[in-house]
Short mmCIF file of C-alpha atoms and ligand atoms in Angstrom, two decimals:
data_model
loop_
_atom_site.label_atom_id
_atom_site.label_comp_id
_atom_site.label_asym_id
_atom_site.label_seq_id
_atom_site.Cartn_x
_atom_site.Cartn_y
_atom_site.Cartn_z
CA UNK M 9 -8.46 -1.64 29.44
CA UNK M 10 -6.16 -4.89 30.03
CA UNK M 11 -3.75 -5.25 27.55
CA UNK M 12 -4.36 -8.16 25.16
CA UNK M 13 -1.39 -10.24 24.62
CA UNK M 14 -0.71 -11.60 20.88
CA UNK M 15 -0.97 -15.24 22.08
CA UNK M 16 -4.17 -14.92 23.32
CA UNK M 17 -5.21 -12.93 20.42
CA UNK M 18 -7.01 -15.18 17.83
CA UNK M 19 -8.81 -16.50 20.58
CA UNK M 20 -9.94 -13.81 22.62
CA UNK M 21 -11.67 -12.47 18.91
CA UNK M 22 -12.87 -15.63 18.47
CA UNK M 23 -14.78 -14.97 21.78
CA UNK M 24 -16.04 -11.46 20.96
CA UNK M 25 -17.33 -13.00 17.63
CA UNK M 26 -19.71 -15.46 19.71
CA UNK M 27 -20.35 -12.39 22.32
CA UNK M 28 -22.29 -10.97 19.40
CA UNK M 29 -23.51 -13.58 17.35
CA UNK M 30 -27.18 -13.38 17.42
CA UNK M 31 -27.76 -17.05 15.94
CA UNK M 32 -28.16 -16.05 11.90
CA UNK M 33 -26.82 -12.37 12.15
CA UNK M 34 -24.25 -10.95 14.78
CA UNK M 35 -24.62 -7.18 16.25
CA UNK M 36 -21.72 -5.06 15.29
CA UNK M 37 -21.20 -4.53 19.59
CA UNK M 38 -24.20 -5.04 22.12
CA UNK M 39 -25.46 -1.48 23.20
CA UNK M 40 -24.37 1.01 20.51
CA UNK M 41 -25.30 -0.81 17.73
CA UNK M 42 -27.68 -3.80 18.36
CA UNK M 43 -28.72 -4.79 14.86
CA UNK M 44 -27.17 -6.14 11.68
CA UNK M 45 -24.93 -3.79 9.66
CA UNK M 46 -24.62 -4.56 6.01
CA UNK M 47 -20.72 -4.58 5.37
CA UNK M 48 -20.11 -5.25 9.18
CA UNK M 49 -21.76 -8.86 9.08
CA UNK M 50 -20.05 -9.30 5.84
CA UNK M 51 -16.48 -8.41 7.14
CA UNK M 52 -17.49 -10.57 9.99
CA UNK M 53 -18.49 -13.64 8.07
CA UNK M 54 -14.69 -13.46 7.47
CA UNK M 55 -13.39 -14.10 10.62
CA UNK M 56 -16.37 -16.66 11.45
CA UNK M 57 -15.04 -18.89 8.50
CA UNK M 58 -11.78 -19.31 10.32
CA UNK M 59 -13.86 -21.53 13.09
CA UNK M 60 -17.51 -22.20 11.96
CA UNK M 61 -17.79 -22.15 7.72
CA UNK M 62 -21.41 -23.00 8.10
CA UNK M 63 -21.78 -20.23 10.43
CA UNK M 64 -20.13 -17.49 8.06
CA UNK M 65 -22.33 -18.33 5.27
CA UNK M 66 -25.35 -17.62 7.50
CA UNK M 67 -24.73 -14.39 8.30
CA UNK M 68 -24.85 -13.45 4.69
CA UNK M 69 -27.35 -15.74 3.60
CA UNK M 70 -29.41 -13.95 6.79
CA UNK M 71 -28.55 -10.30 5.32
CA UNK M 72 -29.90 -11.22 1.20
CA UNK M 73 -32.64 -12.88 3.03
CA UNK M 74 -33.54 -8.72 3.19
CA UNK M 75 -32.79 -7.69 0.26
CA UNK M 76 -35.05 -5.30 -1.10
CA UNK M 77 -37.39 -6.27 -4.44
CA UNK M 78 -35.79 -3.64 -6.47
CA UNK M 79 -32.06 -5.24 -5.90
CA UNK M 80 -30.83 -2.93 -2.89
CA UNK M 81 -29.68 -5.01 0.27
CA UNK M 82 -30.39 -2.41 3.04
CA UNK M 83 -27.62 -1.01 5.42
CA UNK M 84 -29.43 -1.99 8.39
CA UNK M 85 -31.81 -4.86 9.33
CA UNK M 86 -33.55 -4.41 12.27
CA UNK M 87 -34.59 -8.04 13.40
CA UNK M 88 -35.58 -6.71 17.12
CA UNK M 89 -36.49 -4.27 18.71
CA UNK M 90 -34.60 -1.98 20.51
CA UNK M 91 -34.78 1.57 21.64
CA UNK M 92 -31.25 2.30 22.28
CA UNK M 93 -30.48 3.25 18.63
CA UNK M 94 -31.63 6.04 17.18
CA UNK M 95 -33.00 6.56 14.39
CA UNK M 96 -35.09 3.20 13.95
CA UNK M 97 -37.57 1.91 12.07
CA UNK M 98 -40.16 4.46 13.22
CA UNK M 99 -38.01 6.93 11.95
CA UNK M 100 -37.21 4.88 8.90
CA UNK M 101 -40.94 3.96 7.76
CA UNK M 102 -39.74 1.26 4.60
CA UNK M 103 -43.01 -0.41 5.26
CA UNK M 104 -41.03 -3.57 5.51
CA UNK M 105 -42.25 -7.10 7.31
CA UNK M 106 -38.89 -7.12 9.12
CA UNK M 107 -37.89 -4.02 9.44
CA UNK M 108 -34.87 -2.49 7.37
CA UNK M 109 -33.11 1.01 6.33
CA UNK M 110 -33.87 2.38 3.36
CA UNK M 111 -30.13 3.31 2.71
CA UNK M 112 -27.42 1.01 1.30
CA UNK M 113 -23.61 0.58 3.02
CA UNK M 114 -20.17 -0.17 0.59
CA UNK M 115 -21.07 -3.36 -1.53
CA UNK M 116 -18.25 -5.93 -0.40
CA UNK M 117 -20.39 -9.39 -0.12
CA UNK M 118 -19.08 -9.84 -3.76
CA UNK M 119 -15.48 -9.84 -2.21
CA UNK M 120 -16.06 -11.79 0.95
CA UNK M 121 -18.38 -14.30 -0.79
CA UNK M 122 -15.65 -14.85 -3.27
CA UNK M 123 -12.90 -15.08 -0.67
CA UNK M 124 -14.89 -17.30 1.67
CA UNK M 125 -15.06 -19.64 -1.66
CA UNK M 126 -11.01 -19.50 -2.57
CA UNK M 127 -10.51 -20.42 1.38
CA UNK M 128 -13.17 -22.82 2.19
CA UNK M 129 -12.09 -26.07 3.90
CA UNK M 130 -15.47 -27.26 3.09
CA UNK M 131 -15.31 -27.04 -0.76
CA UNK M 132 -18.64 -27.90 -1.33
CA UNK M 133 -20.48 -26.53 1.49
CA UNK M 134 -19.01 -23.08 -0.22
CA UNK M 135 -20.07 -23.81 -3.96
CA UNK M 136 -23.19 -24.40 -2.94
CA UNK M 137 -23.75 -21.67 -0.87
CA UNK M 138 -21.86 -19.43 -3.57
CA UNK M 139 -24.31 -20.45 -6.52
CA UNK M 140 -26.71 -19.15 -4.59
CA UNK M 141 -25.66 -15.72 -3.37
CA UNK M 142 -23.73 -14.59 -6.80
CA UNK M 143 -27.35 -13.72 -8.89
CA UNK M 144 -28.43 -12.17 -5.31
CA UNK M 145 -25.30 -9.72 -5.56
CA UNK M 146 -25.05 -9.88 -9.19
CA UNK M 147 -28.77 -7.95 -8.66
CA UNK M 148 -27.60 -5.59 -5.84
CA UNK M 149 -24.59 -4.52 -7.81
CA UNK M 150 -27.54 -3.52 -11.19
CA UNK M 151 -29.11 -1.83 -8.44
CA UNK M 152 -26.13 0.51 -7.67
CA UNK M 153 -25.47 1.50 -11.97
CA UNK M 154 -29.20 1.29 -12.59
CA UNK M 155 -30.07 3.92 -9.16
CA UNK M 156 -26.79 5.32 -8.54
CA UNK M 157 -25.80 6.11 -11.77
CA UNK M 158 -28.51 7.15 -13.94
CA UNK M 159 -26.03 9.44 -16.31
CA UNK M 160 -23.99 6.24 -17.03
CA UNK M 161 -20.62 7.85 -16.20
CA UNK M 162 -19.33 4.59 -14.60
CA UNK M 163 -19.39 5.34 -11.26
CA UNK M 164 -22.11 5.76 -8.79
CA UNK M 165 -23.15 8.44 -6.19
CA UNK M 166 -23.94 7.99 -2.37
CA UNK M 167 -26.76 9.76 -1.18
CA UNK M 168 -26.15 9.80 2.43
CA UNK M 169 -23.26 9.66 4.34
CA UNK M 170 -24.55 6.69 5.90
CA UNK M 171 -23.78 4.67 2.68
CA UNK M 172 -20.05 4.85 2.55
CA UNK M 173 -19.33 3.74 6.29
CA UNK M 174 -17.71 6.70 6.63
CA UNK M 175 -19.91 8.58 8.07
CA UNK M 176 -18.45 12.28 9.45
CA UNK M 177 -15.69 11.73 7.22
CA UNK M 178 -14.13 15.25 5.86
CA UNK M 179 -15.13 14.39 2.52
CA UNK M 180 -18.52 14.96 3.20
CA UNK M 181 -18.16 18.42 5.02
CA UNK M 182 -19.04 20.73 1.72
CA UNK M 183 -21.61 18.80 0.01
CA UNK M 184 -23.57 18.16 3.53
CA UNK M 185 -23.50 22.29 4.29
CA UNK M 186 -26.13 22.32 1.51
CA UNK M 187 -28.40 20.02 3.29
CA UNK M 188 -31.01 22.09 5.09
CA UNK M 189 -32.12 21.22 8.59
CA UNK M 190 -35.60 23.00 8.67
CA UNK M 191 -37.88 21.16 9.65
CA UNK M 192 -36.31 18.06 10.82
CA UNK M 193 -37.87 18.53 14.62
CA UNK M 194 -36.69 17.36 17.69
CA UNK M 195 -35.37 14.31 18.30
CA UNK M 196 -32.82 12.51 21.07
CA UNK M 197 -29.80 10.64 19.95
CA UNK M 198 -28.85 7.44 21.96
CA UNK M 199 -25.02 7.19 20.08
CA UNK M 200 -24.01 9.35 22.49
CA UNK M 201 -25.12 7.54 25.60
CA UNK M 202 -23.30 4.44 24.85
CA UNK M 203 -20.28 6.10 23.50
CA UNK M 204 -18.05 9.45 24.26
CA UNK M 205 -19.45 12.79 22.43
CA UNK M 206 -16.37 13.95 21.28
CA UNK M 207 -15.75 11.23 19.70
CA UNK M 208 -18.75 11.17 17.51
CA UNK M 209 -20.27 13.03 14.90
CA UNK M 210 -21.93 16.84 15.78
CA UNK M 211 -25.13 17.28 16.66
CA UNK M 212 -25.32 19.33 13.69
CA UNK M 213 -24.28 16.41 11.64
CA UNK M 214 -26.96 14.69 13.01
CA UNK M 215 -29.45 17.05 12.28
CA UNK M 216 -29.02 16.81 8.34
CA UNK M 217 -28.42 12.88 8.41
CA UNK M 218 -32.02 13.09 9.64
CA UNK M 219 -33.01 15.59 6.83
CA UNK M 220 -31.88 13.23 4.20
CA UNK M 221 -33.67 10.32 5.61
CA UNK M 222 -37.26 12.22 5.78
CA UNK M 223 -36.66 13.59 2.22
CA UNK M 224 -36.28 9.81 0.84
CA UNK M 225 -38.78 9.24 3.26
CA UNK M 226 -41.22 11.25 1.73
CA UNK M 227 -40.57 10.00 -1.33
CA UNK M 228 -41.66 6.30 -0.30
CA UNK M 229 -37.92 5.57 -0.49
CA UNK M 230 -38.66 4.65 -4.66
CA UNK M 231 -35.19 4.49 -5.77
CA UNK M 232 -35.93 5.63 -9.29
CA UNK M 233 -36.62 9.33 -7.82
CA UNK M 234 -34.04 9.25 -4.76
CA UNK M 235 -30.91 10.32 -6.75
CA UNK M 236 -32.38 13.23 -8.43
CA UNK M 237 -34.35 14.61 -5.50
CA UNK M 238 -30.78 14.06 -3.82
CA UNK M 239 -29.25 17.30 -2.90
CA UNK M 240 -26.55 15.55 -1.72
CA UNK M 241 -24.51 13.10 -4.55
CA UNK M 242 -20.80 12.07 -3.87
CA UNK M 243 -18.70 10.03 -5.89
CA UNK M 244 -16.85 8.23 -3.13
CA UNK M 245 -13.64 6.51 -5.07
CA UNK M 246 -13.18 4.30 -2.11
CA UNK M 247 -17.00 3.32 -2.57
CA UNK M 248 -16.80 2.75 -6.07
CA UNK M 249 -13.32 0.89 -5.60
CA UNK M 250 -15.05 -1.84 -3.02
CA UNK M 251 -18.40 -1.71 -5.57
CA UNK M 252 -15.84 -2.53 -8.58
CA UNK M 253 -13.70 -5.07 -6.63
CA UNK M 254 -16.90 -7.12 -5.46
CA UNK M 255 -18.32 -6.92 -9.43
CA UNK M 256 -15.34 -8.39 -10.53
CA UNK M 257 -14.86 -10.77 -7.92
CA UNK M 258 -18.59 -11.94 -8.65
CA UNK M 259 -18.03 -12.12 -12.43
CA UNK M 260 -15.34 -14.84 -12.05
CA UNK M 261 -17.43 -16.87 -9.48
CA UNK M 262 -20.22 -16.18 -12.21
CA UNK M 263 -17.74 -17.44 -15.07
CA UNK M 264 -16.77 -20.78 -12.86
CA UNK M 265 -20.51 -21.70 -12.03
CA UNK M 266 -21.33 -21.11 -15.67
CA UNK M 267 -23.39 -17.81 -15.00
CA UNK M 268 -22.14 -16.21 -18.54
CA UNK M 269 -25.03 -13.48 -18.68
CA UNK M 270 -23.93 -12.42 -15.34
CA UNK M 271 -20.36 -12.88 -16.07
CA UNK M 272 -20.27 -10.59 -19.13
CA UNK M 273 -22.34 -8.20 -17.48
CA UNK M 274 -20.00 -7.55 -14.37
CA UNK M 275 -17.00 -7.77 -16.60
CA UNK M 276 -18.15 -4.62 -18.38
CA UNK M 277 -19.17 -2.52 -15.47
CA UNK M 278 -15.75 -3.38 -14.44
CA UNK M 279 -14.02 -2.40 -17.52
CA UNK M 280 -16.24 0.79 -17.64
CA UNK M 281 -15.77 1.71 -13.48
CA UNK M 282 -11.69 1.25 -13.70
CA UNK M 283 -11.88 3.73 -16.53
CA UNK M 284 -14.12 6.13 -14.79
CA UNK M 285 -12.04 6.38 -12.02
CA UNK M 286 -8.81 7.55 -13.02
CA UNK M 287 -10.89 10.80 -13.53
CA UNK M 288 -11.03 10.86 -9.78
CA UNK M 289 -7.02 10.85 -9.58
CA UNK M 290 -5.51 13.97 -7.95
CA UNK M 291 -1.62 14.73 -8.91
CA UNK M 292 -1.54 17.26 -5.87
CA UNK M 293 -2.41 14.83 -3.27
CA UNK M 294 -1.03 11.88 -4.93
CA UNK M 295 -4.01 9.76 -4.57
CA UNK M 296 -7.67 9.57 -5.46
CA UNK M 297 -10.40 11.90 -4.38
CA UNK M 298 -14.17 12.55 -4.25
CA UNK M 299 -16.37 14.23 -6.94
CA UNK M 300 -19.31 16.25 -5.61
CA UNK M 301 -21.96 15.58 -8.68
CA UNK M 302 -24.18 18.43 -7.88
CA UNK M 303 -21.44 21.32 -7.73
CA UNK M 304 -19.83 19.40 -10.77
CA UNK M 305 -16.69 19.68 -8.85
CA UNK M 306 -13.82 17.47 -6.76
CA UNK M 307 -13.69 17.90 -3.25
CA UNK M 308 -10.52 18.80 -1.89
CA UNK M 309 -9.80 15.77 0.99
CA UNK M 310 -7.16 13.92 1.45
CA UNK M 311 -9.28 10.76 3.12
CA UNK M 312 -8.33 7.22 3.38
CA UNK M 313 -11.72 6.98 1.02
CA UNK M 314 -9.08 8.00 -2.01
CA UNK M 315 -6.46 5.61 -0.63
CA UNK M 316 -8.86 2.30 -0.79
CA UNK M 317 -8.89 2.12 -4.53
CA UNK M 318 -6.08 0.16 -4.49
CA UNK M 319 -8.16 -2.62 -3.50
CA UNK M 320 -9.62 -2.33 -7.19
CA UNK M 321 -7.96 -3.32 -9.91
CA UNK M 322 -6.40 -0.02 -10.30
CA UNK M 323 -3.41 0.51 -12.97
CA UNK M 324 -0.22 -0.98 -11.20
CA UNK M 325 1.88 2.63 -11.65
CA UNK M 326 -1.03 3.77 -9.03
CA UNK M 327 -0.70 1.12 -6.92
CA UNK M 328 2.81 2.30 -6.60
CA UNK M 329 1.61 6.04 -5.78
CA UNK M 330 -0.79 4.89 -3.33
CA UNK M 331 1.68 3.36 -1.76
CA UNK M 332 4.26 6.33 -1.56
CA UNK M 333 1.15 8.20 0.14
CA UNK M 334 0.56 5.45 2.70
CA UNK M 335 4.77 5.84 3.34
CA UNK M 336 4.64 9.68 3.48
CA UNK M 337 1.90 9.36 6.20
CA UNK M 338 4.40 7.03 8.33
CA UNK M 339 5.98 10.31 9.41
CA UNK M 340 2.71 11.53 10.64
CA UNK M 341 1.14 9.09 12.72
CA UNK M 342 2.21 6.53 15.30
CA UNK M 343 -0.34 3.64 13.75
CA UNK M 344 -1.16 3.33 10.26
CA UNK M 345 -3.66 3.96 8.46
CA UNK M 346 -5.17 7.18 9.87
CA UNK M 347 -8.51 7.78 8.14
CA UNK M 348 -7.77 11.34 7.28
CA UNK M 349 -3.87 12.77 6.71
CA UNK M 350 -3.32 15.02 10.03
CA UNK M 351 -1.32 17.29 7.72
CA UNK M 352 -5.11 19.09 6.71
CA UNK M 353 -5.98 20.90 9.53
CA UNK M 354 -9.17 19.39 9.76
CA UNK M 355 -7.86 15.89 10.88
CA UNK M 356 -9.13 15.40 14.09
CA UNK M 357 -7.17 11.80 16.20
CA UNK M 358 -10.24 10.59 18.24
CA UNK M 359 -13.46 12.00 15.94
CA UNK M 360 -14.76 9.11 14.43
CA UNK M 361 -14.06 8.84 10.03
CA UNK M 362 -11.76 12.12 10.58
CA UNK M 363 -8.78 10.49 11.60
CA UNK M 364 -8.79 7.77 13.79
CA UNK M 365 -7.60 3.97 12.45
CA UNK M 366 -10.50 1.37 11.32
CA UNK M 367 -8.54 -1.93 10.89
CA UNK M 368 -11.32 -3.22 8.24
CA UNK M 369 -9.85 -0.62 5.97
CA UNK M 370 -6.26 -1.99 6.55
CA UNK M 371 -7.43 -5.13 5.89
CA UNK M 372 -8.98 -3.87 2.04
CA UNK M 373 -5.54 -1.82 1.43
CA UNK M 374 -3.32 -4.73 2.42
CA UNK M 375 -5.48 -6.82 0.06
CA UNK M 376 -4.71 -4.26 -2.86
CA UNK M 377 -1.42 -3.17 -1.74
CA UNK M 378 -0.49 -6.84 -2.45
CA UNK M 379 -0.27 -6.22 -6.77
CA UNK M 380 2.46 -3.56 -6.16
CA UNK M 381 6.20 -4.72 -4.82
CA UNK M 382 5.93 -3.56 -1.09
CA UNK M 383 5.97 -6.14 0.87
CA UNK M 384 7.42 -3.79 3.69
CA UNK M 385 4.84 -1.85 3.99
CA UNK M 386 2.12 -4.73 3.95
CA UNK M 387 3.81 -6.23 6.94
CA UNK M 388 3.67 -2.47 8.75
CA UNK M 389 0.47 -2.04 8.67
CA UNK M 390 -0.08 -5.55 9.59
CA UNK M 391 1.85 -5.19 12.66
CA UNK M 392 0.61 -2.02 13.33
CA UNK M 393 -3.23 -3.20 12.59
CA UNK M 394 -1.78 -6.03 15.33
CA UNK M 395 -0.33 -3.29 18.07
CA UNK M 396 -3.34 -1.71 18.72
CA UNK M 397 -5.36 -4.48 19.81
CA UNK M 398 -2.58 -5.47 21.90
CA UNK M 399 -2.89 -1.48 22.89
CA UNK M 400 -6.20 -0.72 22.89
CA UNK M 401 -8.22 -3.99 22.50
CA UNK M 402 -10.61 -4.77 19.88
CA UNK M 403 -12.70 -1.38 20.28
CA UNK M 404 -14.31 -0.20 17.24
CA UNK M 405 -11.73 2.10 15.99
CA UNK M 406 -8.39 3.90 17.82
CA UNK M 407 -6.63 6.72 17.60
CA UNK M 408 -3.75 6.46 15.58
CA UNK M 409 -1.55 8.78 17.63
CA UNK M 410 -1.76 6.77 20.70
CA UNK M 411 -3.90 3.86 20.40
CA UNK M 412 -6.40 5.06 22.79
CA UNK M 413 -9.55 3.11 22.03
CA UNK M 414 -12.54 4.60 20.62
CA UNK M 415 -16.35 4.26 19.90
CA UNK M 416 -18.04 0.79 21.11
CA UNK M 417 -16.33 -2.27 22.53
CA UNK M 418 -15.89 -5.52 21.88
CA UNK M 419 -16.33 -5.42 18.08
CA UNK M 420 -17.06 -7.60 15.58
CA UNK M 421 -15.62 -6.56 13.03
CA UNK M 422 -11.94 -5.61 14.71
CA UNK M 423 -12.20 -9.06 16.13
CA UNK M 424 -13.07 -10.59 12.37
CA UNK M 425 -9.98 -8.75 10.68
CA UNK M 426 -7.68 -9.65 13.22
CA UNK M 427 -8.30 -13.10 12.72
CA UNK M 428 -7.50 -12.52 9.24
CA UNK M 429 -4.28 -10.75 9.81
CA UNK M 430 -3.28 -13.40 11.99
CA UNK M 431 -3.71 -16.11 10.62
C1 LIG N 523 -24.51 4.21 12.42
C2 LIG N 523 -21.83 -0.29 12.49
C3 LIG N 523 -21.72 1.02 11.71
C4 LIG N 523 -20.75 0.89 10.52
C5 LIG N 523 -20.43 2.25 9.90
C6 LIG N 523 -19.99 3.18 10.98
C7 LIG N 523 -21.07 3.29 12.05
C8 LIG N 523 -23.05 4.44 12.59
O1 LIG N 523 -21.29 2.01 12.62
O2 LIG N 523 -22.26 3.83 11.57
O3 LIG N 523 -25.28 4.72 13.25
O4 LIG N 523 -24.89 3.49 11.49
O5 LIG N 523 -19.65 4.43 10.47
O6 LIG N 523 -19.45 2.10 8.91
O7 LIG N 523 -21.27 0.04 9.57
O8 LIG N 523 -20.58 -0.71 12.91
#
């Protein structure tokens, strides 16, 4: 790969940005994945602002435009056809007009619609656009306490791995051994034509992704039944950080457009989430970590998943911690932030969620990292976040020993936070 020089940077992601933009949506990389991605087009609409405002509002107006009756806004939308992903809609089945997922991906419109609105050089273009979307999201995020949290605890449960973005991630690894494969049948991936193996999730993997899917399936994906027929439930804090972050960024848009129901509303499932997740804190590790609901137990992980709650509104003495941990893993890596500390055993450089460097979570941590005092830090991983495009050019993730680039090409959303960290 040529190397990408920092001068040319903003403008060469500028270009990948318009390689992918499909009109109203843009693909997350032609080939590997060639439909919209819920957080990816959000994340995206991010780096769009910076040279087409009307543009970035599209591509979120174009992913509500989806949303599902019962609040959800789907993790894919699959506007065209196209038989180089697997699984598709005919795996799918939602029974939708346009065809969609039946799965949800980490809620952060709430943040980028609020951030497009605090940065808009069209002022009104973005007020207008924002009174629109906040009751959209406002409805997404009742979705997640209504679906995802029946119990009321505070915090909600994934039900696929597919829903945190993180897919292979170690923090999955005990909870998905108790999802069965039997009867799952065969089927052919395409990931793995389009990108290296061994840098993807296991066959095996795949096998009980696909499980999950034909168990909502045959439920008729009716969210009221999917969490309890569920036999896999994780309490992702880094999930729940971006779902809290985007409630409470959508209850002050609510409060300045005069939306007081859905003000109070968020402002309480704030209050009641920030709460909730101090029970996820781990003094061992020093940072946050997931809670497994059926085995009624945490999972010992030390992912970057317990890392992103800074980007909530998390007490400022954890902000602190959270940033010791990010310091102590300086030592360990070349590139911050690795997705998974290589002091567990498990932590594997190039595979995927179990190691390598996504720079759309630097991005959230810098975001958080900025209520502490550490300014040092911030610009590390900024520069680092900047070094491995230079490196390894916008690929979808890297290796954060080396910078070797991994996964697709050309990526939207590498090329959308770069713009941000540049600017
Ligand atoms: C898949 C598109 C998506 C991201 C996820 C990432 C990966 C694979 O790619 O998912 O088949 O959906 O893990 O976070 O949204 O970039």
């Amino acid at each position: 790969m040529k190397p990408i020089s920092r001068l040319d940077m903003f403008d060469h992601a500028e270009r990948v940005l318009k390689i992918n933009d499909m009109g109203t949506y843009t693909v997350p990389t032609h080939g590997l994945y060639p439909f919209q991605w819920n957080w990816d087009s959000c994340l995206t609409a991010l780096g769009q602002a910076h040279f087409d405002e009307h543009r970035a509002w599209t591509e979120i107006d174009t992913l509500f435009q989806h949303q599902w009756e019962d609040g959800m806004v789907p993790h894919i939308v699959f506007h065209k056809q196209d038989k180089g992903y697997f699984p598709g809609p005919d795996v799918w089945q939602t029974g939708r007009t346009v065809p969609t997922s039946g799965i949800t991906q980490p809620p952060v419109a709430g943040y980028v619609v609020k951030r497009l609105v605090d940065h808009a050089r069209d002022p009104d273009l973005a007020e207008a656009r924002a009174r629109d979307l906040v009751p959209k999201i406002a409805r997404w995020h009742e979705w997640f306490h209504a679906c995802r949290d029946p119990k009321k605890t505070g915090l909600v449960a994934i039900l696929h791995p597919w829903e945190s973005g993180r897919d292979n991630s170690i923090d999955w690894d005990d909870a998905f051994s108790r999802v069965p494969t039997d009867g799952v049948g065969e089927f052919k991936r395409r990931d793995t034509s389009h990108a290296d193996a061994a840098h993807r999730p296991t066959d095996e993997q795949y096998k009980r992704y696909i499980w999950l899917v034909q168990r909502f399936r045959s439920l008729n994906w009716d969210n009221t039944r999917l969490h309890d027929a569920s036999p896999f439930q994780v309490v992702d804090p880094g999930f729940n950080a971006i779902l809290i972050r985007s409630v409470a960024d959508i209850a002050e848009l609510a409060e300045r457009y005069g939306m007081t129901g859905i003000a109070q509303m968020s402002r309480r499932h704030v209050a009641e989430g920030l709460a909730a997740l101090e029970s996820l804190w781990d003094d061992r590790l020093g940072q946050y970590v997931c809670f497994d609901r059926p085995a009624g137990r945490k999972v010992d992980s030390a992912s970057i998943g317990g890392i992103l709650p800074v980007f909530a509104a998390i007490p400022l003495e954890r902000v602190q911690q959270l940033a010791t941990r990010i310091e102590a893993l300086k030592a360990r890596v070349e590139y911050l932030i690795p997705s998974h500390d290589p002091a567990d055993p498990r932590f594997e450089s190039l595979r995927y969620w179990r190691g390598p460097v996504w720079l759309i979570i630097n991005h959230m941590i810098i975001d958080g990292l900025v209520r502490g005092d550490v300014p040092d830090l911030i610009a590390r991983i900024t520069s680092d976040s900047i070094r491995l495009i230079e490196e390894g050019g916008f690929a979808e993730y890297h290796d954060p020993l080396t910078a070797e680039p991994c996964g697709g090409g050309t990526f939207s959303w590498t090329a959308a936070m770069i713009m941000e960290f540049l600017q």
